[in-house]
Amino acid sequence: MPEKHRPTLFDKAFAYRCSSEISMLNATLDRSFSPKQERNVLMEVFNQTAGHSWRNNTHWGNDSVPHCSWHGIECHNTNSSVIGITLINNNLVGTLPRSLWKLRNLLILCIGTNANLSGSLDEILSSNMTTLHTLYLAFNNLSGGIPGETLAKMKSLKIIQLCCQSRKGFYGEIPKDIGNLTQLQVLGFGGSRLKGSIPKSISKLKKLWFLDLKSATSLSGGFANLVNLSSLQYMHLSMAGLNGTLPDEFGLYYPAMVECILSGNRFTRSEER
């Protein structure tokens, strides 16, 4: 294969951890809320999730330390606008505030592996979180419906990792307009109680290399809307409730495929029809 056509290979572990890569080159900052107001939002996070009991709460709430120096917070290098929150395995207990949308320049929201963090996506997300490119809320205790209309409007998203909630997890359908997220590379709904079919618009996700819908149990239909995702390298669809016929040329659709897990579905091969 000529080098210029060789697919970039990703490590699947990347899809289960939070990216710390932040770039705002040439981006125009939204100054709708002052640094003081953004600090207040962070303090709501602290107060609603038992911040005094976090594993690491260095500088949080310290009036003499800028919020940009608090543990897990990253700000734009020219001012105090919050662009990243990373609180992984930090013993957050409670719920995240509804005011996160006020962080108008937030690029990365990585709050995962906090088994006692509850609440719903409706309480956390807003369609005007248009700068967010990494949404990592895996391995918590979140639940509730999947806000499809909201997610479909967050068009900067590159990573949606919502898998592996500790109890009931999320329910609902994959957003029908998921194809609007043309920058999406990772889509993780593993362990969620999904229903309905895989939407046609998913075929627009030409950069998607990781897809996790495992244990959805109640999806319907087959592969028809996945065959154009030639960039896929990891496809985890075990126990998803899918059915239908696997085409003879199945492997040709995914030239970059590294791992494909389809067990526990109701597929047949073409010659079995």
Short mmCIF file of C-alpha atoms in Angstrom, two decimals:
data_model
loop_
_atom_site.label_atom_id
_atom_site.label_comp_id
_atom_site.label_asym_id
_atom_site.label_seq_id
_atom_site.Cartn_x
_atom_site.Cartn_y
_atom_site.Cartn_z
CA MET A 1 0.00 0.00 0.00
CA PRO A 2 1.47 3.41 -0.93
CA GLU A 3 2.44 5.34 2.16
CA LYS A 4 0.10 8.23 1.42
CA HIS A 5 -2.87 5.84 1.52
CA ARG A 6 -1.79 3.91 4.58
CA PRO A 7 -4.37 4.36 7.38
CA THR A 8 -3.24 5.81 10.68
CA LEU A 9 -3.37 3.10 13.34
CA PHE A 10 -4.77 3.99 16.75
CA ASP A 11 -4.34 2.17 20.03
CA LYS A 12 -7.79 1.19 21.32
CA ALA A 13 -6.66 2.11 24.83
CA PHE A 14 -6.78 5.71 23.60
CA ALA A 15 -10.54 5.40 23.22
CA TYR A 16 -10.90 4.50 26.89
CA ARG A 17 -8.78 7.27 28.31
CA CYS A 18 -9.01 11.01 28.19
CA SER A 19 -7.00 12.93 25.66
CA SER A 20 -5.01 15.83 27.08
CA GLU A 21 -4.38 17.29 23.64
CA ILE A 22 -5.75 20.81 23.55
CA SER A 23 -5.42 23.18 20.63
CA MET A 24 -7.13 26.53 20.17
CA LEU A 25 -4.96 27.90 17.41
CA ASN A 26 -6.65 30.83 15.68
CA ALA A 27 -9.82 30.28 17.69
CA THR A 28 -11.87 33.27 18.76
CA LEU A 29 -12.58 33.22 22.47
CA ASP A 30 -16.11 33.69 23.73
CA ARG A 31 -16.06 36.22 26.54
CA SER A 32 -19.74 35.99 27.49
CA PHE A 33 -18.78 35.15 31.06
CA SER A 34 -16.04 36.71 33.13
CA PRO A 35 -13.19 34.73 34.75
CA LYS A 36 -14.93 35.26 38.09
CA GLN A 37 -18.14 33.73 36.74
CA GLU A 38 -16.22 30.78 35.32
CA ARG A 39 -14.54 30.30 38.69
CA ASN A 40 -17.99 30.22 40.27
CA VAL A 41 -18.99 27.42 37.90
CA LEU A 42 -15.95 25.43 38.99
CA MET A 43 -16.88 25.96 42.61
CA GLU A 44 -20.32 24.55 41.85
CA VAL A 45 -18.59 21.43 40.54
CA PHE A 46 -16.55 21.28 43.75
CA ASN A 47 -19.48 21.83 46.10
CA GLN A 48 -21.90 19.47 44.35
CA THR A 49 -19.44 16.57 44.18
CA ALA A 50 -18.03 16.62 47.73
CA GLY A 51 -14.85 18.37 46.70
CA HIS A 52 -13.36 18.27 50.19
CA SER A 53 -13.25 14.46 49.87
CA TRP A 54 -11.67 14.31 46.42
CA ARG A 55 -8.47 12.33 46.08
CA ASN A 56 -6.80 15.45 44.73
CA ASN A 57 -8.32 18.89 45.29
CA THR A 58 -5.10 20.89 45.24
CA HIS A 59 -5.80 24.65 45.29
CA TRP A 60 -9.55 24.24 44.69
CA GLY A 61 -11.41 27.06 46.43
CA ASN A 62 -8.19 28.84 47.44
CA ASP A 63 -8.85 32.54 46.87
CA SER A 64 -5.14 33.25 46.65
CA VAL A 65 -4.57 30.80 43.77
CA PRO A 66 -5.96 31.48 40.26
CA HIS A 67 -8.47 28.86 39.19
CA CYS A 68 -6.26 28.06 36.22
CA SER A 69 -3.81 26.49 38.70
CA TRP A 70 -6.36 24.25 40.37
CA HIS A 71 -5.89 20.51 39.95
CA GLY A 72 -7.36 19.27 36.67
CA ILE A 73 -8.08 22.70 35.21
CA GLU A 74 -6.50 24.07 32.07
CA CYS A 75 -7.00 27.61 30.78
CA HIS A 76 -6.25 29.38 27.55
CA ASN A 77 -2.71 30.71 27.52
CA THR A 78 -3.74 34.30 26.90
CA ASN A 79 -6.37 34.71 29.62
CA SER A 80 -8.30 32.82 32.29
CA SER A 81 -10.88 31.10 30.07
CA VAL A 82 -11.32 27.47 31.12
CA ILE A 83 -10.68 25.11 28.21
CA GLY A 84 -10.21 21.80 30.00
CA ILE A 85 -11.52 19.92 33.04
CA THR A 86 -9.89 16.57 33.80
CA LEU A 87 -10.96 14.82 37.00
CA ILE A 88 -10.36 11.12 36.47
CA ASN A 89 -10.67 8.61 39.33
CA ASN A 90 -10.92 11.47 41.81
CA ASN A 91 -13.77 10.30 44.07
CA LEU A 92 -16.38 12.77 42.89
CA VAL A 93 -19.63 12.04 44.76
CA GLY A 94 -22.89 13.69 43.77
CA THR A 95 -23.94 15.37 40.54
CA LEU A 96 -22.38 17.85 38.15
CA PRO A 97 -23.98 21.31 37.98
CA ARG A 98 -26.26 22.45 35.18
CA SER A 99 -24.06 25.52 34.69
CA LEU A 100 -21.18 23.88 32.79
CA TRP A 101 -22.49 25.47 29.60
CA LYS A 102 -21.25 28.82 30.92
CA LEU A 103 -17.70 27.66 30.26
CA ARG A 104 -18.03 28.93 26.72
CA ASN A 105 -14.55 27.89 25.57
CA LEU A 106 -14.48 24.42 27.08
CA LEU A 107 -12.77 21.92 24.79
CA ILE A 108 -12.29 18.92 27.05
CA LEU A 109 -14.66 17.55 29.68
CA CYS A 110 -13.02 14.47 31.15
CA ILE A 111 -14.73 13.35 34.32
CA GLY A 112 -14.58 9.56 34.45
CA THR A 113 -14.03 6.60 36.75
CA ASN A 114 -15.93 8.19 39.62
CA ALA A 115 -18.27 5.39 40.70
CA ASN A 116 -20.45 7.64 42.87
CA LEU A 117 -20.95 10.42 40.35
CA SER A 118 -24.60 10.30 39.35
CA GLY A 119 -27.00 12.40 37.32
CA SER A 120 -28.07 12.54 33.69
CA LEU A 121 -26.68 13.90 30.43
CA ASP A 122 -29.59 16.34 30.22
CA GLU A 123 -28.26 17.98 33.37
CA ILE A 124 -24.68 18.15 32.09
CA LEU A 125 -24.86 18.94 28.38
CA SER A 126 -26.18 21.87 26.40
CA SER A 127 -26.43 22.36 22.66
CA ASN A 128 -24.48 25.60 22.98
CA MET A 129 -21.38 23.73 24.16
CA THR A 130 -20.18 24.15 20.59
CA THR A 131 -16.44 24.19 21.30
CA LEU A 132 -16.33 20.86 23.13
CA HIS A 133 -14.29 18.26 21.27
CA THR A 134 -13.82 15.62 23.99
CA LEU A 135 -16.75 14.35 26.04
CA TYR A 136 -15.45 11.64 28.35
CA LEU A 137 -17.84 10.55 31.09
CA ALA A 138 -17.10 6.81 31.15
CA PHE A 139 -17.03 4.53 34.19
CA ASN A 140 -19.27 6.71 36.38
CA ASN A 141 -22.77 6.07 37.71
CA LEU A 142 -24.66 8.28 35.26
CA SER A 143 -28.05 7.28 33.88
CA GLY A 144 -31.07 8.58 32.00
CA GLY A 145 -31.94 9.21 28.39
CA ILE A 146 -29.53 10.01 25.58
CA PRO A 147 -30.18 13.64 24.55
CA GLY A 148 -29.95 13.05 20.81
CA GLU A 149 -30.88 16.54 19.64
CA THR A 150 -28.36 18.12 21.98
CA LEU A 151 -25.48 15.85 21.01
CA ALA A 152 -26.14 16.32 17.31
CA LYS A 153 -25.65 20.08 17.69
CA MET A 154 -22.25 19.76 19.38
CA LYS A 155 -20.49 19.69 16.04
CA SER A 156 -16.92 20.05 17.31
CA LEU A 157 -17.01 16.69 19.07
CA LYS A 158 -14.20 14.28 18.22
CA ILE A 159 -14.68 11.90 21.13
CA ILE A 160 -17.91 10.74 22.75
CA GLN A 161 -17.06 8.14 25.39
CA LEU A 162 -20.02 7.35 27.63
CA CYS A 163 -19.52 3.65 28.18
CA CYS A 164 -19.50 1.46 31.20
CA GLN A 165 -21.71 3.20 33.74
CA SER A 166 -21.77 1.25 36.99
CA ARG A 167 -25.51 0.59 37.20
CA LYS A 168 -28.33 1.12 34.71
CA GLY A 169 -26.47 3.50 32.43
CA PHE A 170 -28.10 5.37 29.56
CA TYR A 171 -31.10 4.42 27.46
CA GLY A 172 -32.62 5.52 24.19
CA GLU A 173 -31.61 5.66 20.55
CA ILE A 174 -28.39 6.60 18.84
CA PRO A 175 -29.03 10.21 17.75
CA LYS A 176 -30.57 10.13 14.28
CA ASP A 177 -28.43 13.12 13.25
CA ILE A 178 -25.16 11.69 14.64
CA GLY A 179 -23.79 12.21 11.12
CA ASN A 180 -23.71 15.96 11.79
CA LEU A 181 -20.63 15.32 13.94
CA THR A 182 -18.27 15.01 11.00
CA GLN A 183 -15.14 15.33 13.17
CA LEU A 184 -16.11 12.36 15.36
CA GLN A 185 -13.41 9.73 15.80
CA VAL A 186 -14.60 7.79 18.88
CA LEU A 187 -18.20 6.84 19.65
CA GLY A 188 -18.67 4.81 22.82
CA PHE A 189 -22.12 3.85 24.10
CA GLY A 190 -21.05 0.41 25.37
CA GLY A 191 -23.29 -0.94 28.12
CA SER A 192 -26.11 1.47 27.37
CA ARG A 193 -29.66 0.24 26.82
CA LEU A 194 -29.94 1.24 23.19
CA LYS A 195 -32.97 0.59 21.04
CA GLY A 196 -33.96 1.25 17.46
CA SER A 197 -31.69 0.91 14.46
CA ILE A 198 -28.28 2.32 13.72
CA PRO A 199 -29.14 5.61 11.95
CA LYS A 200 -28.36 6.16 8.28
CA SER A 201 -26.49 9.36 9.03
CA ILE A 202 -23.71 7.43 10.80
CA SER A 203 -22.28 6.72 7.35
CA LYS A 204 -21.17 10.37 7.22
CA LEU A 205 -18.62 9.82 10.01
CA LYS A 206 -15.63 9.37 7.73
CA LYS A 207 -13.12 9.89 10.56
CA LEU A 208 -14.66 7.37 12.96
CA TRP A 209 -12.11 4.71 13.94
CA PHE A 210 -13.64 3.38 17.18
CA LEU A 211 -17.26 2.26 17.58
CA ASP A 212 -18.51 0.63 20.79
CA LEU A 213 -22.15 -0.42 21.05
CA LYS A 214 -21.56 -3.64 22.97
CA SER A 215 -24.28 -5.01 25.25
CA ALA A 216 -26.88 -2.64 23.85
CA THR A 217 -29.14 -5.75 23.65
CA SER A 218 -32.12 -4.06 21.96
CA LEU A 219 -30.78 -2.58 18.75
CA SER A 220 -32.46 -3.80 15.59
CA GLY A 221 -31.37 -4.22 12.00
CA GLY A 222 -27.95 -5.02 10.64
CA PHE A 223 -24.90 -3.55 8.97
CA ALA A 224 -26.48 -1.61 6.13
CA ASN A 225 -25.60 1.78 7.62
CA LEU A 226 -22.08 0.81 8.70
CA VAL A 227 -20.58 -0.41 5.44
CA ASN A 228 -19.30 3.02 4.41
CA LEU A 229 -17.24 3.51 7.57
CA SER A 230 -13.99 2.47 5.94
CA SER A 231 -11.93 4.26 8.60
CA LEU A 232 -13.12 1.91 11.38
CA GLN A 233 -10.34 0.08 13.17
CA TYR A 234 -12.22 -1.15 16.26
CA MET A 235 -15.82 -2.34 16.06
CA HIS A 236 -17.26 -3.63 19.34
CA LEU A 237 -20.82 -4.78 18.71
CA SER A 238 -21.12 -7.90 20.85
CA MET A 239 -24.54 -8.55 22.39
CA ALA A 240 -26.01 -5.52 20.65
CA GLY A 241 -29.21 -7.22 19.43
CA LEU A 242 -28.34 -6.83 15.75
CA ASN A 243 -29.43 -9.25 13.04
CA GLY A 244 -29.31 -9.78 9.31
CA THR A 245 -26.85 -11.09 6.78
CA LEU A 246 -23.12 -10.49 6.79
CA PRO A 247 -22.00 -9.94 3.19
CA ASP A 248 -19.27 -12.15 1.74
CA GLU A 249 -17.13 -9.09 1.14
CA PHE A 250 -17.57 -7.87 4.72
CA GLY A 251 -13.83 -7.53 5.36
CA LEU A 252 -13.31 -5.42 2.25
CA TYR A 253 -15.46 -2.65 3.69
CA TYR A 254 -12.97 -2.08 6.52
CA PRO A 255 -9.40 -2.10 5.18
CA ALA A 256 -8.03 -0.60 8.42
CA MET A 257 -9.82 -3.00 10.78
CA VAL A 258 -7.75 -4.23 13.74
CA GLU A 259 -10.46 -5.69 15.99
CA CYS A 260 -14.03 -6.66 15.18
CA ILE A 261 -16.22 -8.25 17.89
CA LEU A 262 -19.68 -9.37 16.76
CA SER A 263 -20.51 -12.25 19.08
CA GLY A 264 -23.95 -12.57 20.63
CA ASN A 265 -25.89 -11.10 17.69
CA ARG A 266 -28.16 -12.89 15.20
CA PHE A 267 -26.13 -12.62 12.02
CA THR A 268 -26.09 -15.12 9.19
CA ARG A 269 -23.60 -15.45 6.34
CA SER A 270 -24.62 -14.96 2.75
CA GLU A 271 -24.42 -18.68 1.89
CA GLU A 272 -26.76 -19.48 4.81
CA ARG A 273 -29.69 -17.62 3.34
#
